[in-house]
Amino acid sequence: MSEIAVGNIADIPPGEGRAFGIDGTQIAVFRLRDDSLRALDAVCPHRGGPLADALIDDCVVVCPLHNYTYDLGTGDEIAFGGSGVRAYAVRADESGTITVDLG
């Protein structure tokens, strides 16, 4: 595994996402309202929309530019049959440090 620390869970309000640059890739980390975390590529492949700024619920993130919708668990695009994004394993330890597994 290649886990990379990206920040602290306290820096992401519940129900929002933040983008982090990791090894030249933008990754969006989302903190759901139940405090669980999800992580996807931060750029929509359709038109380059910023997924970290998108609306989320417990299951999906909706690109703010053209409503492409990505499953937060798998990264699959589920609204229009478009290309998906990569999903990453993500967790926060007992101190709140968020790590993303690039493996």
PDB file of N, CA, C and O in Angstrom, residues 35-70:
ATOM      1  N   ASP A  35     -19.702  11.338   8.876  1.00  0.00           N
ATOM      2  CA  ASP A  35     -18.257  11.436   9.111  1.00  0.00           C
ATOM      3  C   ASP A  35     -17.426  10.383   8.388  1.00  0.00           C
ATOM      4  O   ASP A  35     -16.215  10.337   8.557  1.00  0.00           O
ATOM      5  N   SER A  36     -18.045   9.544   7.558  1.00  0.00           N
ATOM      6  CA  SER A  36     -17.255   8.627   6.748  1.00  0.00           C
ATOM      7  C   SER A  36     -16.621   9.421   5.596  1.00  0.00           C
ATOM      8  O   SER A  36     -17.048  10.536   5.277  1.00  0.00           O
ATOM      9  N   LEU A  37     -15.591   8.857   5.001  1.00  0.00           N
ATOM     10  CA  LEU A  37     -14.847   9.523   3.942  1.00  0.00           C
ATOM     11  C   LEU A  37     -14.921   8.728   2.652  1.00  0.00           C
ATOM     12  O   LEU A  37     -14.977   7.497   2.680  1.00  0.00           O
ATOM     13  N   ARG A  38     -14.881   9.436   1.537  1.00  0.00           N
ATOM     14  CA  ARG A  38     -14.775   8.850   0.203  1.00  0.00           C
ATOM     15  C   ARG A  38     -13.761   9.686  -0.559  1.00  0.00           C
ATOM     16  O   ARG A  38     -13.594  10.873  -0.291  1.00  0.00           O
ATOM     17  N   ALA A  39     -13.105   9.082  -1.550  1.00  0.00           N
ATOM     18  CA  ALA A  39     -12.129   9.821  -2.360  1.00  0.00           C
ATOM     19  C   ALA A  39     -12.221   9.388  -3.813  1.00  0.00           C
ATOM     20  O   ALA A  39     -12.330   8.192  -4.113  1.00  0.00           O
ATOM     21  N   LEU A  40     -12.202  10.377  -4.704  1.00  0.00           N
ATOM     22  CA  LEU A  40     -12.254  10.167  -6.149  1.00  0.00           C
ATOM     23  C   LEU A  40     -11.269  11.116  -6.822  1.00  0.00           C
ATOM     24  O   LEU A  40     -10.857  12.110  -6.226  1.00  0.00           O
ATOM     25  N   ASP A  41     -10.957  10.826  -8.097  1.00  0.00           N
ATOM     26  CA  ASP A  41     -10.251  11.831  -8.876  1.00  0.00           C
ATOM     27  C   ASP A  41     -11.040  13.130  -8.786  1.00  0.00           C
ATOM     28  O   ASP A  41     -12.269  13.119  -8.817  1.00  0.00           O
ATOM     29  N   ALA A  42     -10.355  14.252  -8.694  1.00  0.00           N
ATOM     30  CA  ALA A  42     -11.020  15.530  -8.442  1.00  0.00           C
ATOM     31  C   ALA A  42     -11.496  16.238  -9.698  1.00  0.00           C
ATOM     32  O   ALA A  42     -12.177  17.255  -9.608  1.00  0.00           O
ATOM     33  N   VAL A  43     -11.173  15.701 -10.874  1.00  0.00           N
ATOM     34  CA  VAL A  43     -11.521  16.383 -12.116  1.00  0.00           C
ATOM     35  C   VAL A  43     -12.473  15.503 -12.926  1.00  0.00           C
ATOM     36  O   VAL A  43     -12.168  14.353 -13.230  1.00  0.00           O
ATOM     37  N   CYS A  44     -13.618  16.067 -13.275  1.00  0.00           N
ATOM     38  CA  CYS A  44     -14.593  15.365 -14.102  1.00  0.00           C
ATOM     39  C   CYS A  44     -14.006  15.149 -15.493  1.00  0.00           C
ATOM     40  O   CYS A  44     -13.569  16.113 -16.125  1.00  0.00           O
ATOM     41  N   PRO A  45     -14.012  13.912 -16.011  1.00  0.00           N
ATOM     42  CA  PRO A  45     -13.438  13.672 -17.332  1.00  0.00           C
ATOM     43  C   PRO A  45     -14.292  14.240 -18.473  1.00  0.00           C
ATOM     44  O   PRO A  45     -13.803  14.381 -19.584  1.00  0.00           O
ATOM     45  N   HIS A  46     -15.520  14.606 -18.198  1.00  0.00           N
ATOM     46  CA  HIS A  46     -16.400  15.127 -19.243  1.00  0.00           C
ATOM     47  C   HIS A  46     -15.934  16.494 -19.732  1.00  0.00           C
ATOM     48  O   HIS A  46     -15.683  16.694 -20.902  1.00  0.00           O
ATOM     49  N   ARG A  47     -15.791  17.461 -18.804  1.00  0.00           N
ATOM     50  CA  ARG A  47     -15.368  18.804 -19.188  1.00  0.00           C
ATOM     51  C   ARG A  47     -14.448  19.442 -18.153  1.00  0.00           C
ATOM     52  O   ARG A  47     -14.341  20.658 -18.087  1.00  0.00           O
ATOM     53  N   GLY A  48     -13.848  18.630 -17.308  1.00  0.00           N
ATOM     54  CA  GLY A  48     -12.879  19.159 -16.358  1.00  0.00           C
ATOM     55  C   GLY A  48     -13.468  19.840 -15.144  1.00  0.00           C
ATOM     56  O   GLY A  48     -12.793  20.628 -14.494  1.00  0.00           O
ATOM     57  N   GLY A  49     -14.719  19.546 -14.830  1.00  0.00           N
ATOM     58  CA  GLY A  49     -15.364  20.161 -13.676  1.00  0.00           C
ATOM     59  C   GLY A  49     -14.696  19.782 -12.365  1.00  0.00           C
ATOM     60  O   GLY A  49     -14.179  18.676 -12.218  1.00  0.00           O
ATOM     61  N   PRO A  50     -14.699  20.696 -11.389  1.00  0.00           N
ATOM     62  CA  PRO A  50     -14.063  20.454 -10.091  1.00  0.00           C
ATOM     63  C   PRO A  50     -14.982  19.640  -9.157  1.00  0.00           C
ATOM     64  O   PRO A  50     -15.870  20.191  -8.513  1.00  0.00           O
ATOM     65  N   LEU A  51     -14.771  18.341  -9.081  1.00  0.00           N
ATOM     66  CA  LEU A  51     -15.672  17.492  -8.292  1.00  0.00           C
ATOM     67  C   LEU A  51     -15.644  17.808  -6.804  1.00  0.00           C
ATOM     68  O   LEU A  51     -16.650  17.601  -6.116  1.00  0.00           O
ATOM     69  N   ALA A  52     -14.548  18.334  -6.295  1.00  0.00           N
ATOM     70  CA  ALA A  52     -14.503  18.670  -4.860  1.00  0.00           C
ATOM     71  C   ALA A  52     -15.491  19.778  -4.509  1.00  0.00           C
ATOM     72  O   ALA A  52     -15.879  19.919  -3.361  1.00  0.00           O
ATOM     73  N   ASP A  53     -15.904  20.566  -5.506  1.00  0.00           N
ATOM     74  CA  ASP A  53     -16.856  21.654  -5.287  1.00  0.00           C
ATOM     75  C   ASP A  53     -18.294  21.238  -5.557  1.00  0.00           C
ATOM     76  O   ASP A  53     -19.202  22.057  -5.529  1.00  0.00           O
ATOM     77  N   ALA A  54     -18.506  19.971  -5.845  1.00  0.00           N
ATOM     78  CA  ALA A  54     -19.805  19.475  -6.274  1.00  0.00           C
ATOM     79  C   ALA A  54     -20.733  19.166  -5.104  1.00  0.00           C
ATOM     80  O   ALA A  54     -20.312  19.092  -3.946  1.00  0.00           O
ATOM     81  N   LEU A  55     -21.996  18.952  -5.445  1.00  0.00           N
ATOM     82  CA  LEU A  55     -22.980  18.499  -4.460  1.00  0.00           C
ATOM     83  C   LEU A  55     -22.792  17.014  -4.232  1.00  0.00           C
ATOM     84  O   LEU A  55     -22.557  16.256  -5.176  1.00  0.00           O
ATOM     85  N   ILE A  56     -22.914  16.596  -2.963  1.00  0.00           N
ATOM     86  CA  ILE A  56     -22.795  15.176  -2.643  1.00  0.00           C
ATOM     87  C   ILE A  56     -23.966  14.750  -1.768  1.00  0.00           C
ATOM     88  O   ILE A  56     -24.604  15.569  -1.107  1.00  0.00           O
ATOM     89  N   ASP A  57     -24.233  13.445  -1.801  1.00  0.00           N
ATOM     90  CA  ASP A  57     -25.109  12.846  -0.806  1.00  0.00           C
ATOM     91  C   ASP A  57     -24.380  11.602  -0.301  1.00  0.00           C
ATOM     92  O   ASP A  57     -23.166  11.509  -0.438  1.00  0.00           O
ATOM     93  N   ASP A  58     -25.083  10.648   0.231  1.00  0.00           N
ATOM     94  CA  ASP A  58     -24.420   9.465   0.779  1.00  0.00           C
ATOM     95  C   ASP A  58     -23.839   8.542  -0.289  1.00  0.00           C
ATOM     96  O   ASP A  58     -23.006   7.705   0.013  1.00  0.00           O
ATOM     97  N   CYS A  59     -24.288   8.693  -1.535  1.00  0.00           N
ATOM     98  CA  CYS A  59     -23.902   7.740  -2.571  1.00  0.00           C
ATOM     99  C   CYS A  59     -23.219   8.339  -3.788  1.00  0.00           C
ATOM    100  O   CYS A  59     -22.468   7.650  -4.463  1.00  0.00           O
ATOM    101  N   VAL A  60     -23.508   9.607  -4.108  1.00  0.00           N
ATOM    102  CA  VAL A  60     -23.015  10.174  -5.359  1.00  0.00           C
ATOM    103  C   VAL A  60     -22.493  11.593  -5.185  1.00  0.00           C
ATOM    104  O   VAL A  60     -22.831  12.278  -4.223  1.00  0.00           O
ATOM    105  N   VAL A  61     -21.696  12.009  -6.178  1.00  0.00           N
ATOM    106  CA  VAL A  61     -21.261  13.396  -6.323  1.00  0.00           C
ATOM    107  C   VAL A  61     -21.706  13.838  -7.713  1.00  0.00           C
ATOM    108  O   VAL A  61     -21.598  13.080  -8.678  1.00  0.00           O
ATOM    109  N   VAL A  62     -22.232  15.061  -7.817  1.00  0.00           N
ATOM    110  CA  VAL A  62     -22.755  15.580  -9.078  1.00  0.00           C
ATOM    111  C   VAL A  62     -21.862  16.721  -9.549  1.00  0.00           C
ATOM    112  O   VAL A  62     -21.729  17.741  -8.866  1.00  0.00           O
ATOM    113  N   CYS A  63     -21.243  16.551 -10.730  1.00  0.00           N
ATOM    114  CA  CYS A  63     -20.357  17.571 -11.269  1.00  0.00           C
ATOM    115  C   CYS A  63     -21.095  18.900 -11.375  1.00  0.00           C
ATOM    116  O   CYS A  63     -22.207  18.957 -11.903  1.00  0.00           O
ATOM    117  N   PRO A  64     -20.486  19.986 -10.900  1.00  0.00           N
ATOM    118  CA  PRO A  64     -21.165  21.281 -10.919  1.00  0.00           C
ATOM    119  C   PRO A  64     -21.302  21.894 -12.312  1.00  0.00           C
ATOM    120  O   PRO A  64     -22.058  22.843 -12.483  1.00  0.00           O
ATOM    121  N   LEU A  65     -20.623  21.362 -13.312  1.00  0.00           N
ATOM    122  CA  LEU A  65     -20.702  21.951 -14.648  1.00  0.00           C
ATOM    123  C   LEU A  65     -21.832  21.385 -15.507  1.00  0.00           C
ATOM    124  O   LEU A  65     -22.573  22.131 -16.127  1.00  0.00           O
ATOM    125  N   HIS A  66     -21.958  20.047 -15.545  1.00  0.00           N
ATOM    126  CA  HIS A  66     -22.921  19.452 -16.474  1.00  0.00           C
ATOM    127  C   HIS A  66     -23.710  18.293 -15.869  1.00  0.00           C
ATOM    128  O   HIS A  66     -24.281  17.490 -16.612  1.00  0.00           O
ATOM    129  N   ASN A  67     -23.728  18.178 -14.558  1.00  0.00           N
ATOM    130  CA  ASN A  67     -24.538  17.179 -13.853  1.00  0.00           C
ATOM    131  C   ASN A  67     -24.139  15.725 -14.090  1.00  0.00           C
ATOM    132  O   ASN A  67     -24.947  14.834 -13.846  1.00  0.00           O
ATOM    133  N   TYR A  68     -22.933  15.492 -14.561  1.00  0.00           N
ATOM    134  CA  TYR A  68     -22.470  14.104 -14.587  1.00  0.00           C
ATOM    135  C   TYR A  68     -22.399  13.643 -13.140  1.00  0.00           C
ATOM    136  O   TYR A  68     -21.984  14.396 -12.247  1.00  0.00           O
ATOM    137  N   THR A  69     -22.801  12.409 -12.906  1.00  0.00           N
ATOM    138  CA  THR A  69     -22.995  11.915 -11.542  1.00  0.00           C
ATOM    139  C   THR A  69     -22.114  10.686 -11.323  1.00  0.00           C
ATOM    140  O   THR A  69     -22.206   9.713 -12.079  1.00  0.00           O
ATOM    141  N   TYR A  70     -21.299  10.724 -10.266  1.00  0.00           N
ATOM    142  CA  TYR A  70     -20.340   9.663  -9.994  1.00  0.00           C
ATOM    143  C   TYR A  70     -20.648   8.975  -8.673  1.00  0.00           C
ATOM    144  O   TYR A  70     -20.892   9.635  -7.661  1.00  0.00           O
TER     145      TYR A  70
END
